[in-house]
Coordinates of C-alpha atoms in Angstrom, one line a residue:
X1 CA 163.5 197.4 129.7
X2 CA 163.6 199.8 132.7
X3 CA 165.8 199.6 135.7
X4 CA 164.8 201.4 138.9
X5 CA 166.3 201.7 142.3
X6 CA 164.8 201.7 145.8
X7 CA 166.7 203.0 148.8
X8 CA 166.1 201.6 152.3
X9 CA 165.5 198.1 153.5
X10 CA 163.0 196.0 151.6
X11 CA 162.1 192.4 152.3
X12 CA 161.5 190.4 149.2
X13 CA 162.1 187.0 147.7
X14 CA 164.3 187.0 144.6
X15 CA 162.0 186.8 141.7
X16 CA 159.0 188.5 140.2
X17 CA 157.5 191.6 141.9
X18 CA 155.1 194.3 140.9
X19 CA 156.5 197.7 142.0
X20 CA 157.8 201.0 140.7
X21 CA 160.9 202.9 141.5
X22 CA 163.5 205.6 140.6
X23 CA 166.6 205.6 138.5
X24 CA 168.9 203.5 136.4
X25 CA 172.0 205.6 136.8
X26 CA 172.2 205.9 140.6
X27 CA 175.7 205.1 141.8
X28 CA 176.5 206.3 145.3
X29 CA 179.8 207.8 146.3
X30 CA 181.2 210.1 148.9
X31 CA 181.3 213.9 148.5
X32 CA 184.6 215.5 147.6
X33 CA 185.8 218.7 149.3
X34 CA 186.6 221.7 147.1
X35 CA 189.0 224.3 148.2
X36 CA 187.2 227.2 146.5
X37 CA 184.9 229.3 148.7
X38 CA 181.6 228.0 147.4
X39 CA 183.0 224.6 147.6
X40 CA 182.7 224.8 151.4
X41 CA 178.9 224.7 151.1
X42 CA 176.6 221.9 150.0
X43 CA 174.7 222.1 146.7
X44 CA 171.5 223.0 148.6
X45 CA 173.2 225.7 150.6
X46 CA 174.6 227.3 147.5
X47 CA 171.2 227.2 145.8
X48 CA 169.5 228.7 148.9
X49 CA 171.9 231.6 149.2
X50 CA 171.6 232.5 145.5
X51 CA 168.7 235.0 145.0
X52 CA 168.6 234.3 141.3
X53 CA 167.7 230.7 142.0
X54 CA 164.8 231.2 144.3
X55 CA 162.2 229.8 141.9
X56 CA 164.3 226.7 141.3
X57 CA 164.8 226.4 145.1
X58 CA 161.0 226.5 145.7
X59 CA 160.3 223.8 143.2
X60 CA 163.1 221.5 144.6
X61 CA 161.6 222.0 148.1
X62 CA 158.1 221.2 146.9
X63 CA 159.4 218.0 145.2
X64 CA 161.1 217.0 148.5
X65 CA 164.6 216.7 147.0
X66 CA 166.2 219.4 149.1
X67 CA 167.5 217.0 151.8
X68 CA 169.2 214.9 149.1
X69 CA 171.1 217.9 147.8
X70 CA 172.7 218.5 151.2
X71 CA 173.7 214.9 151.7
X72 CA 176.8 212.9 150.7
X73 CA 175.8 211.9 147.3
X74 CA 177.7 213.7 144.5
X75 CA 175.5 215.4 141.9
X76 CA 175.7 217.9 139.0
X77 CA 172.9 220.5 139.0
X78 CA 171.8 222.6 136.0
X79 CA 169.7 225.3 137.7
X80 CA 167.4 227.7 135.7
X81 CA 167.6 231.3 136.7
X82 CA 164.6 233.3 137.9
X83 CA 162.5 234.7 135.0
X84 CA 164.0 232.5 132.4
X85 CA 161.3 229.8 132.6
X86 CA 157.6 229.5 133.3
X87 CA 157.5 228.5 137.0
X88 CA 153.7 228.4 137.0
X89 CA 153.6 225.3 134.7
X90 CA 155.2 223.2 137.4
X91 CA 153.6 224.6 140.5
X92 CA 150.4 222.5 140.2
X93 CA 152.2 219.2 139.6
X94 CA 152.2 216.6 142.4
X95 CA 155.4 215.6 144.0
X96 CA 156.1 212.6 141.7
X97 CA 155.4 214.5 138.5
X98 CA 157.4 217.5 139.7
X99 CA 160.4 215.3 140.5
X100 CA 160.3 213.5 137.1
X101 CA 159.5 216.4 134.8
X102 CA 161.5 219.2 136.3
X103 CA 163.8 218.4 139.2
X104 CA 165.3 215.2 137.9
X105 CA 165.5 216.7 134.4
X106 CA 168.1 219.2 135.8
X107 CA 170.2 216.8 137.9
X108 CA 172.6 214.0 137.1
X109 CA 174.9 211.7 139.1
X110 CA 178.6 212.5 139.3
X111 CA 180.7 215.5 138.5
X112 CA 180.2 217.0 135.1
X113 CA 182.3 220.1 134.7
X114 CA 182.8 221.6 131.2
X115 CA 185.5 223.6 129.5
X116 CA 186.6 224.1 125.9
X117 CA 185.0 222.6 122.8
X118 CA 183.3 219.4 123.9
X119 CA 180.0 217.5 123.6
X120 CA 179.1 215.3 126.5
X121 CA 176.0 213.0 126.7
X122 CA 174.3 213.4 130.1
X123 CA 172.0 210.9 131.7
X124 CA 169.8 212.6 134.2
X125 CA 168.0 211.2 137.2
X126 CA 164.8 210.7 135.2
X127 CA 166.8 208.6 132.7
X128 CA 166.7 211.2 130.0
X129 CA 169.7 212.0 127.8
X130 CA 170.8 215.5 127.0
X131 CA 173.8 217.0 125.2
X132 CA 176.1 219.2 127.4
X133 CA 178.0 221.1 124.8
X134 CA 180.8 223.7 124.6
X135 CA 181.4 225.1 121.2
X136 CA 183.0 228.4 120.2
X137 CA 182.7 229.8 123.7
X138 CA 179.0 229.0 123.9
X139 CA 177.9 226.4 126.4
X140 CA 174.5 224.7 126.3
X141 CA 172.6 222.0 128.2
X142 CA 169.7 220.5 126.4
X143 CA 170.0 223.4 123.9
X144 CA 169.6 225.9 126.7
X145 CA 172.5 228.4 127.2
X146 CA 174.5 228.4 130.4
X147 CA 174.9 231.6 132.4
X148 CA 177.7 230.3 134.7
X149 CA 179.5 227.0 134.7
X150 CA 181.4 224.9 137.2
X151 CA 180.2 226.4 140.5
X152 CA 181.6 224.0 143.1
X153 CA 180.0 222.6 146.2
X154 CA 181.0 220.0 148.8
X155 CA 178.8 217.4 147.2
X156 CA 178.7 218.4 143.6
X157 CA 178.8 221.2 141.0
X158 CA 176.2 223.7 139.8
X159 CA 175.7 225.3 136.3
X160 CA 173.1 228.0 136.0
X161 CA 170.9 228.2 132.9
X162 CA 169.0 230.8 130.8
X163 CA 165.9 228.6 130.8
X164 CA 164.6 225.2 131.7
X165 CA 165.5 222.0 129.9
X166 CA 162.4 220.8 128.0
X167 CA 161.0 217.6 129.4
X168 CA 159.6 215.0 127.0
X169 CA 158.1 211.6 127.9
X170 CA 159.5 208.7 126.0
X171 CA 157.0 206.9 123.9
X172 CA 156.5 204.0 126.3
X173 CA 155.8 206.4 129.3
X174 CA 153.4 208.4 127.1
X175 CA 151.4 205.3 126.2
X176 CA 151.4 203.6 129.6
X177 CA 150.7 206.8 131.5
X178 CA 148.0 208.2 129.2
X179 CA 144.8 209.3 130.8
X180 CA 143.1 209.9 127.4
X181 CA 144.0 206.9 125.2
X182 CA 142.9 204.3 127.7
X183 CA 142.4 201.3 125.5
X184 CA 145.9 201.4 124.1
X185 CA 147.2 202.1 127.6
X186 CA 145.4 199.3 129.2
X187 CA 146.5 196.8 126.6
X188 CA 150.2 197.8 127.0
X189 CA 150.0 197.7 130.8
X190 CA 148.6 194.2 130.7
X191 CA 151.9 192.9 129.6
X192 CA 154.1 194.8 132.0
X193 CA 156.1 193.0 134.6
X194 CA 158.6 194.1 137.4
X195 CA 161.3 191.9 138.8
X196 CA 164.2 192.2 141.1
X197 CA 167.7 192.7 139.5
X198 CA 169.6 190.7 142.1
X199 CA 173.0 191.3 140.5
X200 CA 172.8 195.1 140.8
X201 CA 170.9 195.2 144.1
X202 CA 172.7 195.7 147.4
X203 CA 171.8 192.9 149.9
X204 CA 170.8 193.6 153.4
X205 CA 170.4 191.1 156.3
X206 CA 168.3 188.0 156.2
X207 CA 165.1 188.5 158.1
X208 CA 162.9 185.5 158.9
X209 CA 164.6 183.5 156.2
X210 CA 164.0 186.1 153.5
X211 CA 166.7 188.2 151.9
X212 CA 166.3 191.9 152.4
X213 CA 167.8 194.7 150.2
X214 CA 169.1 198.1 151.4
X215 CA 169.4 199.2 147.8
X216 CA 167.1 197.3 145.4
X217 CA 167.1 197.7 141.6
X218 CA 164.0 196.8 139.8
X219 CA 163.7 195.8 136.1
X220 CA 160.5 196.7 134.4
X221 CA 159.9 194.7 131.2
X222 CA 157.0 194.5 128.8
X223 CA 156.7 191.3 126.8
X224 CA 154.6 193.1 124.1
X225 CA 157.8 194.9 123.0
X226 CA 159.9 191.8 122.5
X227 CA 161.1 190.5 119.1
X228 CA 158.2 188.0 118.8
X229 CA 155.6 190.8 119.1
X230 CA 156.4 194.5 118.3
X231 CA 160.2 194.2 118.2
X232 CA 160.5 197.8 119.5
X233 CA 162.3 199.0 122.6
X234 CA 160.0 202.0 123.3
X235 CA 161.6 202.5 126.7
X236 CA 165.1 203.1 125.3
X237 CA 166.0 206.8 125.3
X238 CA 168.6 206.5 122.5
X239 CA 166.1 204.9 120.1
X240 CA 164.0 206.8 117.6
X241 CA 160.5 205.7 116.6
X242 CA 157.3 207.0 115.1
X243 CA 154.3 205.6 117.0
X244 CA 150.8 205.9 115.7
X245 CA 148.5 206.2 118.8
X246 CA 144.8 205.4 118.1
X247 CA 142.2 207.3 120.1
X248 CA 139.7 205.2 121.9
X249 CA 137.3 205.9 119.0
X250 CA 139.9 204.6 116.5
X251 CA 140.7 201.5 118.7
X252 CA 137.0 200.6 118.9
X253 CA 136.5 201.0 115.1
X254 CA 139.6 198.9 114.3
X255 CA 138.4 196.2 116.8
X256 CA 135.0 196.0 115.2
X257 CA 136.6 195.8 111.8
X258 CA 139.1 193.1 112.6
X259 CA 137.2 190.8 115.0
X260 CA 134.7 189.3 112.4
X261 CA 137.7 187.9 110.5
X262 CA 138.7 185.9 113.7
X263 CA 135.4 184.2 114.5
X264 CA 136.4 181.1 116.4
X265 CA 134.0 178.4 117.7
X266 CA 134.5 176.3 120.8
X267 CA 135.2 173.0 118.9
X268 CA 136.6 173.1 115.3
X269 CA 136.7 169.9 113.2
X270 CA 139.1 169.3 110.3
X271 CA 140.1 166.3 108.2
X272 CA 143.2 164.4 109.4
X273 CA 144.7 163.9 105.9
X274 CA 148.0 162.7 107.3
X275 CA 146.4 159.8 109.1
X276 CA 145.3 157.9 106.0
X277 CA 146.6 156.8 102.6
X278 CA 143.1 156.5 101.0
X279 CA 140.6 159.3 100.2
X280 CA 137.6 157.0 100.5
X281 CA 137.4 157.4 104.3
X282 CA 139.4 160.2 105.9
X283 CA 139.4 160.5 109.8
X284 CA 138.8 163.8 111.5
X285 CA 140.3 165.6 114.5
X286 CA 139.0 168.6 116.5
X287 CA 140.4 171.2 118.8
X288 CA 138.3 170.2 121.8
X289 CA 136.7 173.0 123.8
X290 CA 138.7 176.2 123.6
X291 CA 138.0 179.7 124.9
X292 CA 137.0 181.0 121.6
X293 CA 135.9 184.4 122.8
X294 CA 139.3 185.0 124.5
X295 CA 141.2 183.8 121.5
X296 CA 139.3 186.1 119.1
X297 CA 139.7 189.1 121.5
X298 CA 143.4 188.4 122.0
X299 CA 144.3 188.1 118.3
X300 CA 142.1 191.1 117.3
X301 CA 143.9 193.4 119.8
X302 CA 147.3 192.1 118.8
X303 CA 146.5 193.0 115.1
X304 CA 145.4 196.5 116.2
X305 CA 148.9 197.3 117.7
X306 CA 150.9 195.1 115.3
X307 CA 151.8 197.9 112.9
X308 CA 151.7 201.0 115.0
X309 CA 155.5 201.3 115.4
X310 CA 158.1 202.5 112.9
X311 CA 161.8 202.8 113.4
X312 CA 163.0 206.2 112.2
X313 CA 166.4 204.6 111.5
X314 CA 164.9 202.3 108.9
X315 CA 165.6 203.8 105.5
X316 CA 162.0 202.9 104.4
X317 CA 160.8 205.4 107.1
X318 CA 163.3 208.2 107.2
X319 CA 161.2 210.4 104.9
X320 CA 158.6 210.6 107.7
X321 CA 161.0 212.4 110.0
X322 CA 161.8 215.0 107.3
X323 CA 158.2 216.1 107.4
X324 CA 157.6 215.8 103.6
X325 CA 154.3 214.6 102.2
X326 CA 154.0 211.0 101.1
X327 CA 154.2 210.3 97.4
X328 CA 152.5 207.5 95.4
X329 CA 155.7 205.5 95.4
X330 CA 156.5 205.8 99.1
X331 CA 156.0 203.0 101.6
X332 CA 156.7 202.5 105.3
X333 CA 157.8 199.4 107.2
X334 CA 156.7 198.7 110.7
X335 CA 159.0 197.1 113.3
X336 CA 157.1 193.8 112.7
X337 CA 158.5 194.1 109.1
X338 CA 155.1 194.7 107.6
X339 CA 155.5 196.8 104.4
X340 CA 152.6 199.3 104.0
X341 CA 151.9 200.8 100.6
X342 CA 149.6 203.6 101.6
X343 CA 151.6 205.8 104.1
X344 CA 149.8 208.9 102.9
X345 CA 146.4 207.5 104.0
X346 CA 147.9 206.1 107.3
X347 CA 149.7 209.3 108.4
X348 CA 147.0 211.5 106.9
X349 CA 144.8 210.5 109.8
X350 CA 147.0 212.4 112.3
X351 CA 145.2 214.8 114.6
X352 CA 147.1 218.1 114.9
X353 CA 150.9 218.2 114.8
X354 CA 153.0 215.1 115.7
X355 CA 154.0 215.1 119.4
X356 CA 157.7 215.2 120.1
X357 CA 158.9 212.5 122.5
X358 CA 162.4 212.0 124.0
X359 CA 162.9 208.9 121.7
X360 CA 160.9 209.9 118.6
X361 CA 157.4 211.1 117.7
X362 CA 153.8 210.2 118.5
X363 CA 151.0 210.7 115.9
X364 CA 147.5 210.7 117.3
X365 CA 144.9 209.3 114.9
X366 CA 141.2 209.0 114.9
X367 CA 141.3 206.2 112.4
X368 CA 143.6 203.3 111.4
X369 CA 143.8 203.4 107.6
X370 CA 145.7 200.1 107.1
X371 CA 144.8 198.0 104.2
X372 CA 143.3 194.7 105.6
X373 CA 145.2 192.6 103.0
X374 CA 148.6 194.1 104.1
X375 CA 147.9 193.6 107.8
X376 CA 145.3 191.3 109.4
X377 CA 143.7 189.6 106.4
X378 CA 146.5 188.8 103.9
X379 CA 146.2 187.0 100.6
X380 CA 147.0 183.3 100.8
X381 CA 149.3 181.8 98.1
X382 CA 149.8 178.1 98.7
X383 CA 152.3 175.8 97.1
X384 CA 150.4 172.5 96.5
X385 CA 153.2 170.1 97.6
X386 CA 154.2 172.4 100.4
X387 CA 150.8 171.8 102.1
X388 CA 149.8 168.5 100.5
X389 CA 148.0 166.4 103.1
X390 CA 147.2 163.5 100.8
X391 CA 148.2 162.4 97.3
X392 CA 146.8 159.3 95.7
X393 CA 147.5 157.4 92.5
X394 CA 150.6 159.4 91.8
X395 CA 153.8 157.8 90.5
X396 CA 155.8 160.9 91.3
X397 CA 155.2 164.3 92.9
X398 CA 157.9 167.0 92.9
X399 CA 158.5 170.7 92.7
X400 CA 160.1 172.0 89.5
X401 CA 162.0 175.3 89.4
X402 CA 162.5 177.1 86.1
X403 CA 164.8 180.1 85.8
X404 CA 164.2 182.2 82.7
X405 CA 166.9 184.5 81.3
X406 CA 166.3 188.2 81.8
X407 CA 165.1 188.8 78.2
X408 CA 162.7 185.8 78.5
X409 CA 161.0 186.9 81.8
X410 CA 158.1 188.0 79.6
X411 CA 157.4 185.2 77.2
X412 CA 154.6 183.1 75.7
X413 CA 153.8 181.5 79.0
X414 CA 153.4 184.8 80.9
X415 CA 155.1 187.6 82.7
X416 CA 157.6 186.5 85.4
X417 CA 159.2 189.9 86.0
X418 CA 157.9 190.2 89.5
X419 CA 159.3 186.7 90.3
X420 CA 162.7 187.8 89.0
X421 CA 162.4 185.3 86.2
X422 CA 162.0 182.3 88.5
X423 CA 159.0 180.0 88.3
X424 CA 158.2 177.1 90.5
X425 CA 155.4 174.6 90.2
X426 CA 154.3 171.2 91.5
X427 CA 154.4 168.3 89.0
X428 CA 152.3 165.3 89.9
X429 CA 152.3 162.3 87.4
X430 CA 149.9 159.4 87.4
X431 CA 151.1 156.1 88.8
X432 CA 149.9 154.1 85.8
X433 CA 148.1 154.1 82.4
X434 CA 144.7 153.8 84.1
X435 CA 145.1 156.0 87.1
X436 CA 144.4 159.6 87.9
X437 CA 146.1 161.5 90.7
X438 CA 144.0 163.1 93.4
X439 CA 145.5 165.9 95.5
X440 CA 144.3 167.1 98.9
X441 CA 145.9 170.4 99.9
X442 CA 145.6 172.1 103.4
X443 CA 144.7 175.8 103.3
X444 CA 146.6 177.4 106.2
X445 CA 145.8 180.7 107.7
X446 CA 142.2 180.8 106.7
X447 CA 140.0 183.5 108.3
X448 CA 136.2 183.7 108.6
X449 CA 135.8 185.9 105.6
X450 CA 135.0 185.6 101.8
X451 CA 137.8 184.6 99.5
X452 CA 138.0 184.5 95.7
X453 CA 139.8 181.3 94.7
X454 CA 142.3 181.0 91.8
X455 CA 144.3 178.0 90.8
X456 CA 147.5 178.5 88.7
X457 CA 147.8 175.7 86.1
X458 CA 151.0 175.2 84.1
X459 CA 151.0 173.9 80.5
X460 CA 153.0 170.7 80.0
X461 CA 154.9 172.3 77.1
X462 CA 157.0 174.2 79.6
X463 CA 158.8 170.9 80.4
X464 CA 157.9 168.5 77.6
X465 CA 155.6 167.6 74.7
X466 CA 152.4 167.0 76.7
X467 CA 150.2 170.1 76.1
X468 CA 146.8 168.6 76.8
X469 CA 144.6 170.6 79.2
X470 CA 143.4 169.3 82.6
X471 CA 139.8 168.6 83.3
X472 CA 139.4 168.9 87.1
X473 CA 137.0 169.3 90.0
X474 CA 137.6 171.3 93.2
X475 CA 135.9 170.4 96.5
X476 CA 136.4 172.3 99.8
X477 CA 136.2 170.5 103.1
X478 CA 135.5 173.0 105.9
X479 CA 134.0 173.3 109.3
X480 CA 130.6 174.9 109.7
X481 CA 129.6 177.2 112.6
X482 CA 128.1 174.2 114.4
X483 CA 131.4 172.4 114.4
X484 CA 130.5 169.8 111.8
X485 CA 132.4 169.1 108.6
X486 CA 130.9 170.1 105.3
X487 CA 131.8 170.1 101.6
X488 CA 131.5 172.8 99.0
X489 CA 131.8 171.9 95.3
X490 CA 133.2 174.6 93.0
X491 CA 131.6 174.6 89.5
X492 CA 132.8 176.1 86.2
X493 CA 129.1 177.0 85.6
X494 CA 129.7 180.3 87.4
X495 CA 126.5 181.7 86.1
X496 CA 124.2 179.3 87.9
X497 CA 126.8 178.3 90.6
X498 CA 125.0 175.2 91.7
X499 CA 127.3 173.3 94.1
X500 CA 125.1 170.2 93.8
X501 CA 125.8 170.1 90.1
X502 CA 129.6 170.1 89.8
X503 CA 130.7 171.1 86.3
X504 CA 134.5 170.5 85.7
X505 CA 137.1 173.1 84.9
X506 CA 139.4 173.0 81.9
X507 CA 142.6 175.2 81.8
X508 CA 144.1 177.1 78.9
X509 CA 147.4 175.6 77.9
X510 CA 148.5 178.5 75.8
X511 CA 149.8 180.2 78.9
X512 CA 150.3 179.8 82.6
X513 CA 146.6 180.0 83.4
X514 CA 145.5 181.7 86.6
X515 CA 142.0 180.2 86.6
X516 CA 139.2 181.7 88.7
X517 CA 137.2 178.9 90.2
X518 CA 134.7 180.8 92.4
X519 CA 134.4 182.4 95.8
X520 CA 133.5 181.0 99.2
X521 CA 132.8 182.5 102.7
X522 CA 134.3 180.5 105.6
X523 CA 132.0 180.6 108.6
X524 CA 134.8 180.1 111.1
X525 CA 138.5 181.1 111.4
X526 CA 141.4 178.7 111.6
X527 CA 144.5 181.0 111.8
X528 CA 145.6 181.0 115.4
X529 CA 143.9 177.8 116.5
X530 CA 145.9 175.6 118.9
X531 CA 147.7 172.8 117.3
X532 CA 146.8 169.2 118.1
X533 CA 150.2 167.5 118.2
X534 CA 151.8 168.1 114.8
X535 CA 148.4 168.1 112.9
X536 CA 147.4 170.9 110.6
X537 CA 144.3 172.6 111.9
X538 CA 143.0 173.9 108.6
X539 CA 140.4 173.3 105.9
X540 CA 141.5 171.6 102.7
X541 CA 140.7 171.5 99.0
X542 CA 140.6 168.3 96.9
X543 CA 141.7 168.5 93.3
X544 CA 140.6 165.5 91.2
X545 CA 139.7 164.4 87.8
X546 CA 136.0 163.6 86.9
X547 CA 137.2 161.0 84.4
X548 CA 135.2 157.9 85.3
X549 CA 136.4 155.8 82.3
X550 CA 139.7 155.7 80.5
X551 CA 138.6 155.6 76.9
X552 CA 140.8 156.7 74.0
X553 CA 138.9 160.0 73.5
X554 CA 139.3 161.2 77.0
X555 CA 142.9 160.1 77.3
X556 CA 143.8 161.9 74.1
X557 CA 141.9 165.0 75.1
X558 CA 143.0 165.6 78.7
X559 CA 146.1 165.0 80.7
X560 CA 145.9 163.3 84.1
X561 CA 149.2 164.9 85.3
X562 CA 148.6 167.9 87.7
X563 CA 150.9 170.8 87.1
X564 CA 150.0 173.5 89.5
X565 CA 152.0 176.5 90.6
X566 CA 149.7 177.9 93.3
X567 CA 146.3 178.0 94.9
X568 CA 145.5 181.6 95.6
X569 CA 142.9 182.8 98.1
X570 CA 142.3 186.4 97.7
X571 CA 140.1 188.3 100.3
X572 CA 137.3 190.1 98.5
X573 CA 138.5 193.5 99.9
X574 CA 141.7 193.0 98.0
X575 CA 140.0 191.7 94.9
X576 CA 137.7 194.8 94.8
X577 CA 140.6 197.1 95.4
X578 CA 142.6 195.6 92.5
X579 CA 139.5 195.8 90.2
X580 CA 139.1 199.5 91.1
X581 CA 142.8 200.2 90.2
X582 CA 142.4 199.0 86.7

């Protein structure tokens, strides 16, 4: 959040405005007379009469700040001596840039004398912060040595410097003011708002029923930076971030890569599983007409910027600041809390050296090397009862948690090391001797891409004596590109993969069986669709038994209880990556 000040009468209604302004740290006070000789002259008069400050004097005049230095406001000036800085690099700047990058960089409100061993934090007129330090007889400002200190004037104090304080944009100003990285800039500027800070503004007279202000403070905020989006205060000078800035080429490439995953249609239809207790006739609901192009564009752009920012104060990321190369075990965590496992690839796209900012570093990249499954297209691991839309013919349905001791994390049922020895699954028992449960599960967060489907079956011997396998069918209910509902039958006959001929699946009861049931490409995306009341706008999968008769052979061979730990939807990019890692 920025705060700026306007001087002079402005007529405005309290509320939202769109303007720009000056400084957060302005606080007007009267000049104090100093009995020493130079103290009888103003800051500007002392600067003008000092021949060693003629270069500084010319730049201040060009920036139009000379009148302010002979007024009543009290300032401290750090003035670079002639020949100690490159004057030419500032001569071609316009007035606004010269003020911000040079003049304001060397001037602060109030009186800041120095003596002895001390470190002061100085807030300059351009809102930058610099250390003003005396240590062992050496005095520095912004790491530049002082020549003379504490030269008094009627309206302030002057320190002369052996060089100019280096100006650095903060990350936010670099992004929003960029003339080169226009796509990122335009996206950030779209979310910027300015509003009047009534509490800190000085009211003037009422004019035609409207409040005027003789000293108005403006707050500039950007909703993209808040905790619900990037969670990063890129305007704050005391923060420290690393920001990955994509070139326009990298932005376009990322946009074209992400957007197909978010292919929305104007009217998406889903089954309303919560509106019925029977699977024979399930009603439907739809989104109604939506601006699908806008929704796709908006979500795509948000995912481009979602993982560009890294706090240098997060211990995951501190190795970045040291400048060492990433190792295979390193990871980084963005301010949106995304953990990225390939920092070497991501940071390896940096063009040239990282650029120092006043609140961190910027790395320009020609490509965004994020793994899709860690960012915009994650794996979906769904708890059946957590997203159960409809369960029929079930006497009981509950989640069971099993905690293995540490030495039993790897046992006959599988390796539960990554889960910390904890295992959870849904247990659905039939309601009677001649019933078979049927489970309909919503699949949240589905994108318009190809997934490999896995269902994790649990052997009954984990909790009892029933170790018969399941014989089950799986049917997807999804929306086609024309907005109409359709079904897809998975078949265990993967070789022929004929959806019209559904061959049931049978799980392996010697272990917790992660059973591959096939793959499917969703033609439309669901993640990000507007909700219709409290309805789940998602496709669903039906898990059912093909048992049509309850004869002794079938009942002795197969269990009708459903013991399922998860339905896993793995994007093919992730599946292929994992296969290549073997």
